[in-house]
């Protein structure tokens, strides 16, 4: 069974903390993505990566960075967490090919207090 | 710039009835793909159906079908014979560009199936 696994389901952090959200996929996919989901706004792309050590900004990269040192792992970093980064974070991966769907992790609900 | 519009924040349907969830899109790319995902209350995103811009026929997957009208730039999801387990958020998404295949999502429609 294919899997995208996010390290935490729920996370509570303090304002100003450095936060790491980890994502691992076991499908040997080239592409990995980080989205945030907020009510009424749908899913918005933060960053994506199409190869190891490669990264591209999505629609809302401000306040975030990413790391992809290995093909299977894609980390999202909040350098200094703020309350407006309280949200659901979803990691996804996909292979090549136009018809290829993205597979999602279970999500991490992050609360910054 | 690409845009996905889902104008129905919430929909209700009687069990065993069919329901249509609307999705319109805007893109200047000649080649694109459209996806529908389901998100139950547990939070996971479940892929339902895909339609390519050059596909001549509407996509179907079991009880799901996609009513693709290219000239009108619409890609509505039709769920036939609704079941209680269909109650969920539904997102329309468009693959943008080539290469990384990243998806651009609409704001979603919450479907509630009434017994």
mmCIF file of C-alpha atoms in Angstrom:
data_model
loop_
_atom_site.group_PDB
_atom_site.id
_atom_site.type_symbol
_atom_site.label_atom_id
_atom_site.label_comp_id
_atom_site.label_asym_id
_atom_site.label_seq_id
_atom_site.Cartn_x
_atom_site.Cartn_y
_atom_site.Cartn_z
ATOM 1 C CA UNK A 1 0.000 0.000 0.000
ATOM 2 C CA UNK A 2 1.469 3.339 -1.065
ATOM 3 C CA UNK A 3 2.149 5.788 1.676
ATOM 4 C CA UNK A 4 2.954 9.353 2.486
ATOM 5 C CA UNK A 5 3.655 9.708 6.172
ATOM 6 C CA UNK A 6 3.811 12.919 8.139
ATOM 7 C CA UNK A 7 5.688 12.800 11.397
ATOM 8 C CA UNK A 8 3.001 14.346 13.598
ATOM 9 C CA UNK A 9 -0.772 14.472 13.489
ATOM 10 C CA UNK A 10 -1.059 17.298 16.004
ATOM 11 C CA UNK A 11 1.554 19.828 17.083
ATOM 12 C CA UNK A 12 1.467 22.760 19.472
ATOM 13 C CA UNK A 13 4.346 25.248 19.377
ATOM 14 C CA UNK A 14 5.115 28.602 20.883
ATOM 15 C CA UNK A 15 5.504 31.837 18.944
ATOM 16 C CA UNK A 16 9.092 32.284 17.804
ATOM 17 C CA UNK A 17 9.982 28.595 17.913
ATOM 18 C CA UNK A 18 11.638 26.883 14.966
ATOM 19 C CA UNK A 19 9.309 24.133 13.764
ATOM 20 C CA UNK A 20 10.086 21.132 11.572
ATOM 21 C CA UNK A 21 7.372 19.190 9.788
ATOM 22 C CA UNK A 22 8.628 15.965 8.281
ATOM 23 C CA UNK A 23 7.211 13.991 5.390
ATOM 24 C CA UNK A 24 8.326 10.639 4.005
ATOM 25 C CA UNK A 25 7.027 8.777 0.949
ATOM 26 C CA UNK A 26 7.717 5.192 -0.047
ATOM 27 C CA UNK A 27 6.722 5.382 -3.715
ATOM 28 C CA UNK A 28 10.043 6.601 -5.149
ATOM 29 C CA UNK A 29 8.261 9.730 -6.392
ATOM 30 C CA UNK A 30 10.265 12.566 -7.873
ATOM 31 C CA UNK A 31 7.833 15.301 -6.874
ATOM 32 C CA UNK A 32 6.909 16.353 -3.367
ATOM 33 C CA UNK A 33 4.741 19.200 -2.136
ATOM 34 C CA UNK A 34 3.739 21.082 0.975
ATOM 35 C CA UNK A 35 0.280 22.648 1.181
ATOM 36 C CA UNK A 36 -1.538 24.452 3.933
ATOM 37 C CA UNK A 37 -5.281 24.153 4.289
ATOM 38 C CA UNK A 38 -7.454 26.829 5.854
ATOM 39 C CA UNK A 39 -11.268 26.973 5.987
ATOM 40 C CA UNK A 40 -12.700 28.797 2.999
ATOM 41 C CA UNK A 41 -9.316 28.991 1.269
ATOM 42 C CA UNK A 42 -8.820 25.415 0.140
ATOM 43 C CA UNK A 43 -5.288 24.088 -0.212
ATOM 44 C CA UNK A 44 -2.519 26.532 -1.007
ATOM 45 C CA UNK A 45 0.903 25.490 -2.202
ATOM 46 C CA UNK A 46 3.801 26.553 -0.014
ATOM 47 C CA UNK A 47 6.800 24.853 -1.658
ATOM 48 C CA UNK A 48 7.466 21.951 -3.947
ATOM 49 C CA UNK A 49 10.431 19.901 -5.058
ATOM 50 C CA UNK A 50 10.946 17.933 -8.256
ATOM 51 C CA UNK A 51 14.278 16.381 -7.353
ATOM 52 C CA UNK A 52 16.668 15.920 -4.471
ATOM 53 C CA UNK A 53 18.085 19.243 -3.299
ATOM 54 C CA UNK A 54 15.776 21.089 -5.696
ATOM 55 C CA UNK A 55 13.006 23.344 -4.425
ATOM 56 C CA UNK A 56 10.599 25.843 -5.878
ATOM 57 C CA UNK A 57 8.392 28.434 -4.202
ATOM 58 C CA UNK A 58 4.683 27.939 -4.390
ATOM 59 C CA UNK A 59 2.001 30.536 -3.862
ATOM 60 C CA UNK A 60 2.614 31.336 -0.187
ATOM 61 C CA UNK A 61 6.284 30.676 0.675
ATOM 62 C CA UNK A 62 6.767 33.596 3.064
ATOM 63 C CA UNK A 63 7.788 32.459 6.532
ATOM 64 C CA UNK A 64 8.631 28.929 5.375
ATOM 65 C CA UNK A 65 11.590 27.059 3.997
ATOM 66 C CA UNK A 66 12.066 23.446 2.900
ATOM 67 C CA UNK A 67 14.727 20.807 2.713
ATOM 68 C CA UNK A 68 15.043 17.750 0.504
ATOM 69 C CA UNK A 69 18.274 15.922 1.205
ATOM 70 C CA UNK A 70 16.918 12.512 0.235
ATOM 71 C CA UNK A 71 14.400 11.572 -2.440
ATOM 72 C CA UNK A 72 11.914 10.106 0.017
ATOM 73 C CA UNK A 73 11.954 12.929 2.574
ATOM 74 C CA UNK A 74 10.688 16.514 2.297
ATOM 75 C CA UNK A 75 10.780 18.775 5.334
ATOM 76 C CA UNK A 76 8.908 21.997 5.916
ATOM 77 C CA UNK A 77 10.558 24.492 8.269
ATOM 78 C CA UNK A 78 8.947 27.390 10.041
ATOM 79 C CA UNK A 79 11.942 29.520 10.954
ATOM 80 C CA UNK A 80 10.104 31.513 13.618
ATOM 81 C CA UNK A 81 6.562 30.315 14.133
ATOM 82 C CA UNK A 82 3.805 32.899 14.324
ATOM 83 C CA UNK A 83 0.146 32.579 15.267
ATOM 84 C CA UNK A 84 -0.946 33.168 11.660
ATOM 85 C CA UNK A 85 0.805 29.926 10.748
ATOM 86 C CA UNK A 86 -1.711 27.962 12.778
ATOM 87 C CA UNK A 87 -3.177 25.681 10.148
ATOM 88 C CA UNK A 88 -3.458 22.180 8.718
ATOM 89 C CA UNK A 89 -0.353 21.222 6.738
ATOM 90 C CA UNK A 90 -0.554 18.558 4.059
ATOM 91 C CA UNK A 91 2.371 16.862 2.369
ATOM 92 C CA UNK A 92 1.938 15.161 -1.011
ATOM 93 C CA UNK A 93 4.001 13.322 -3.573
ATOM 94 C CA UNK A 94 3.538 12.367 -7.194
ATOM 95 C CA UNK A 95 5.367 10.628 -9.983
ATOM 96 C CA UNK A 96 5.961 11.895 -13.479
ATOM 97 C CA UNK A 97 3.251 11.864 -16.106
ATOM 98 C CA UNK A 98 0.384 14.205 -16.746
ATOM 99 C CA UNK A 99 -2.280 11.877 -15.433
ATOM 100 C CA UNK A 100 -0.456 11.065 -12.234
ATOM 101 C CA UNK A 101 -2.406 11.987 -9.160
ATOM 102 C CA UNK A 102 -0.823 13.303 -6.008
ATOM 103 C CA UNK A 103 -0.859 11.117 -2.901
ATOM 104 C CA UNK A 104 -1.348 12.909 0.383
ATOM 105 C CA UNK A 105 -0.256 12.360 3.943
ATOM 106 C CA UNK A 106 -2.725 12.423 6.809
ATOM 107 C CA UNK A 107 -1.971 16.051 7.623
ATOM 108 C CA UNK A 108 -0.434 17.866 10.581
ATOM 109 C CA UNK A 109 -2.618 20.245 12.519
ATOM 110 C CA UNK A 110 -0.245 22.877 13.851
ATOM 111 C CA UNK A 111 -1.271 25.317 16.554
ATOM 112 C CA UNK A 112 1.041 28.211 17.367
ATOM 113 C CA UNK A 113 0.317 29.826 20.731
ATOM 114 C CA UNK B 1 -2.768 32.834 -14.217
ATOM 115 C CA UNK B 2 -4.711 29.746 -13.306
ATOM 116 C CA UNK B 3 -7.874 29.829 -11.273
ATOM 117 C CA UNK B 4 -10.274 27.220 -9.929
ATOM 118 C CA UNK B 5 -13.726 28.268 -8.734
ATOM 119 C CA UNK B 6 -16.080 26.159 -6.654
ATOM 120 C CA UNK B 7 -19.138 28.287 -6.023
ATOM 121 C CA UNK B 8 -20.997 25.898 -3.704
ATOM 122 C CA UNK B 9 -19.627 26.053 -0.156
ATOM 123 C CA UNK B 10 -22.143 23.423 0.945
ATOM 124 C CA UNK B 11 -24.524 20.976 -0.690
ATOM 125 C CA UNK B 12 -27.132 18.547 0.591
ATOM 126 C CA UNK B 13 -28.359 15.443 -1.179
ATOM 127 C CA UNK B 14 -30.773 12.689 -0.262
ATOM 128 C CA UNK B 15 -29.302 9.230 0.049
ATOM 129 C CA UNK B 16 -29.488 7.288 -3.251
ATOM 130 C CA UNK B 17 -29.942 10.461 -5.279
ATOM 131 C CA UNK B 18 -27.396 11.906 -7.707
ATOM 132 C CA UNK B 19 -25.594 15.178 -7.022
ATOM 133 C CA UNK B 20 -23.456 17.520 -9.132
ATOM 134 C CA UNK B 21 -20.613 19.524 -7.640
ATOM 135 C CA UNK B 22 -19.593 22.490 -9.746
ATOM 136 C CA UNK B 23 -16.094 23.465 -10.791
ATOM 137 C CA UNK B 24 -15.008 26.085 -13.278
ATOM 138 C CA UNK B 25 -11.429 26.839 -14.194
ATOM 139 C CA UNK B 26 -9.367 29.344 -16.059
ATOM 140 C CA UNK B 27 -6.027 28.759 -17.694
ATOM 141 C CA UNK B 28 -4.112 29.871 -20.740
ATOM 142 C CA UNK B 29 -2.253 26.561 -21.032
ATOM 143 C CA UNK B 30 -3.388 24.440 -23.997
ATOM 144 C CA UNK B 31 -2.641 21.272 -22.047
ATOM 145 C CA UNK B 32 -3.872 20.768 -18.515
ATOM 146 C CA UNK B 33 -5.381 18.174 -16.222
ATOM 147 C CA UNK B 34 -8.289 18.347 -13.832
ATOM 148 C CA UNK B 35 -8.628 16.291 -10.655
ATOM 149 C CA UNK B 36 -11.244 15.766 -7.994
ATOM 150 C CA UNK B 37 -10.353 14.808 -4.432
ATOM 151 C CA UNK B 38 -12.501 13.821 -1.469
ATOM 152 C CA UNK B 39 -11.570 14.749 2.099
ATOM 153 C CA UNK B 40 -13.603 12.983 4.819
ATOM 154 C CA UNK B 41 -13.676 14.307 8.355
ATOM 155 C CA UNK B 42 -10.629 12.163 9.158
ATOM 156 C CA UNK B 43 -8.590 14.553 7.001
ATOM 157 C CA UNK B 44 -6.941 12.385 4.364
ATOM 158 C CA UNK B 45 -7.203 13.458 0.727
ATOM 159 C CA UNK B 46 -8.565 10.727 -1.523
ATOM 160 C CA UNK B 47 -8.130 10.925 -5.290
ATOM 161 C CA UNK B 48 -11.387 10.333 -7.152
ATOM 162 C CA UNK B 49 -11.091 11.074 -10.843
ATOM 163 C CA UNK B 50 -8.931 12.693 -13.529
ATOM 164 C CA UNK B 51 -9.748 14.422 -16.822
ATOM 165 C CA UNK B 52 -7.132 15.475 -19.351
ATOM 166 C CA UNK B 53 -7.764 18.524 -21.491
ATOM 167 C CA UNK B 54 -7.387 16.517 -24.687
ATOM 168 C CA UNK B 55 -9.545 13.604 -23.569
ATOM 169 C CA UNK B 56 -12.474 13.228 -25.929
ATOM 170 C CA UNK B 57 -14.687 11.390 -23.473
ATOM 171 C CA UNK B 58 -15.807 12.315 -19.986
ATOM 172 C CA UNK B 59 -13.954 10.406 -17.301
ATOM 173 C CA UNK B 60 -15.813 7.888 -15.168
ATOM 174 C CA UNK B 61 -14.769 5.916 -12.076
ATOM 175 C CA UNK B 62 -17.503 3.791 -10.558
ATOM 176 C CA UNK B 63 -20.163 6.122 -9.154
ATOM 177 C CA UNK B 64 -18.109 9.189 -10.051
ATOM 178 C CA UNK B 65 -18.188 10.878 -13.422
ATOM 179 C CA UNK B 66 -16.795 14.135 -14.633
ATOM 180 C CA UNK B 67 -18.950 16.354 -16.829
ATOM 181 C CA UNK B 68 -16.214 18.088 -18.821
ATOM 182 C CA UNK B 69 -17.279 21.033 -20.959
ATOM 183 C CA UNK B 70 -14.097 22.469 -22.367
ATOM 184 C CA UNK B 71 -15.615 25.470 -24.132
ATOM 185 C CA UNK B 72 -17.329 26.520 -20.924
ATOM 186 C CA UNK B 73 -14.224 25.673 -18.856
ATOM 187 C CA UNK B 74 -16.190 23.564 -16.447
ATOM 188 C CA UNK B 75 -15.402 20.181 -14.907
ATOM 189 C CA UNK B 76 -18.321 19.236 -12.696
ATOM 190 C CA UNK B 77 -18.242 16.081 -10.576
ATOM 191 C CA UNK B 78 -21.342 13.912 -10.668
ATOM 192 C CA UNK B 79 -21.873 11.387 -7.882
ATOM 193 C CA UNK B 80 -24.593 8.883 -8.618
ATOM 194 C CA UNK B 81 -26.573 6.943 -6.004
ATOM 195 C CA UNK B 82 -25.228 8.936 -3.048
ATOM 196 C CA UNK B 83 -24.254 7.064 0.087
ATOM 197 C CA UNK B 84 -23.874 8.287 3.665
ATOM 198 C CA UNK B 85 -20.118 7.731 3.327
ATOM 199 C CA UNK B 86 -20.009 10.325 0.568
ATOM 200 C CA UNK B 87 -20.417 13.083 3.152
ATOM 201 C CA UNK B 88 -17.114 14.959 2.935
ATOM 202 C CA UNK B 89 -15.317 17.980 1.492
ATOM 203 C CA UNK B 90 -14.723 17.775 -2.239
ATOM 204 C CA UNK B 91 -11.950 19.666 -3.963
ATOM 205 C CA UNK B 92 -11.479 20.374 -7.630
ATOM 206 C CA UNK B 93 -7.862 20.849 -8.691
ATOM 207 C CA UNK B 94 -5.931 21.664 -11.834
ATOM 208 C CA UNK B 95 -2.461 20.507 -12.712
ATOM 209 C CA UNK B 96 -0.500 23.477 -13.756
ATOM 210 C CA UNK B 97 2.395 23.522 -16.154
ATOM 211 C CA UNK B 98 4.640 20.600 -16.672
ATOM 212 C CA UNK B 99 7.487 19.110 -14.721
ATOM 213 C CA UNK B 100 6.507 18.961 -11.101
ATOM 214 C CA UNK B 101 2.809 18.367 -11.717
ATOM 215 C CA UNK B 102 1.820 20.548 -8.807
ATOM 216 C CA UNK B 103 -1.903 21.040 -8.293
ATOM 217 C CA UNK B 104 -3.876 24.241 -7.840
ATOM 218 C CA UNK B 105 -6.976 23.709 -5.691
ATOM 219 C CA UNK B 106 -10.380 25.284 -5.409
ATOM 220 C CA UNK B 107 -11.905 26.223 -2.055
ATOM 221 C CA UNK B 108 -13.966 23.065 -1.823
ATOM 222 C CA UNK B 109 -17.609 22.033 -1.413
ATOM 223 C CA UNK B 110 -18.900 20.310 1.695
ATOM 224 C CA UNK B 111 -21.369 17.610 0.729
ATOM 225 C CA UNK B 112 -23.810 16.242 3.277
ATOM 226 C CA UNK B 113 -25.808 13.125 2.429
ATOM 227 C CA UNK B 114 -29.145 12.974 4.245
ATOM 228 C CA UNK B 115 -30.579 9.565 5.174
#
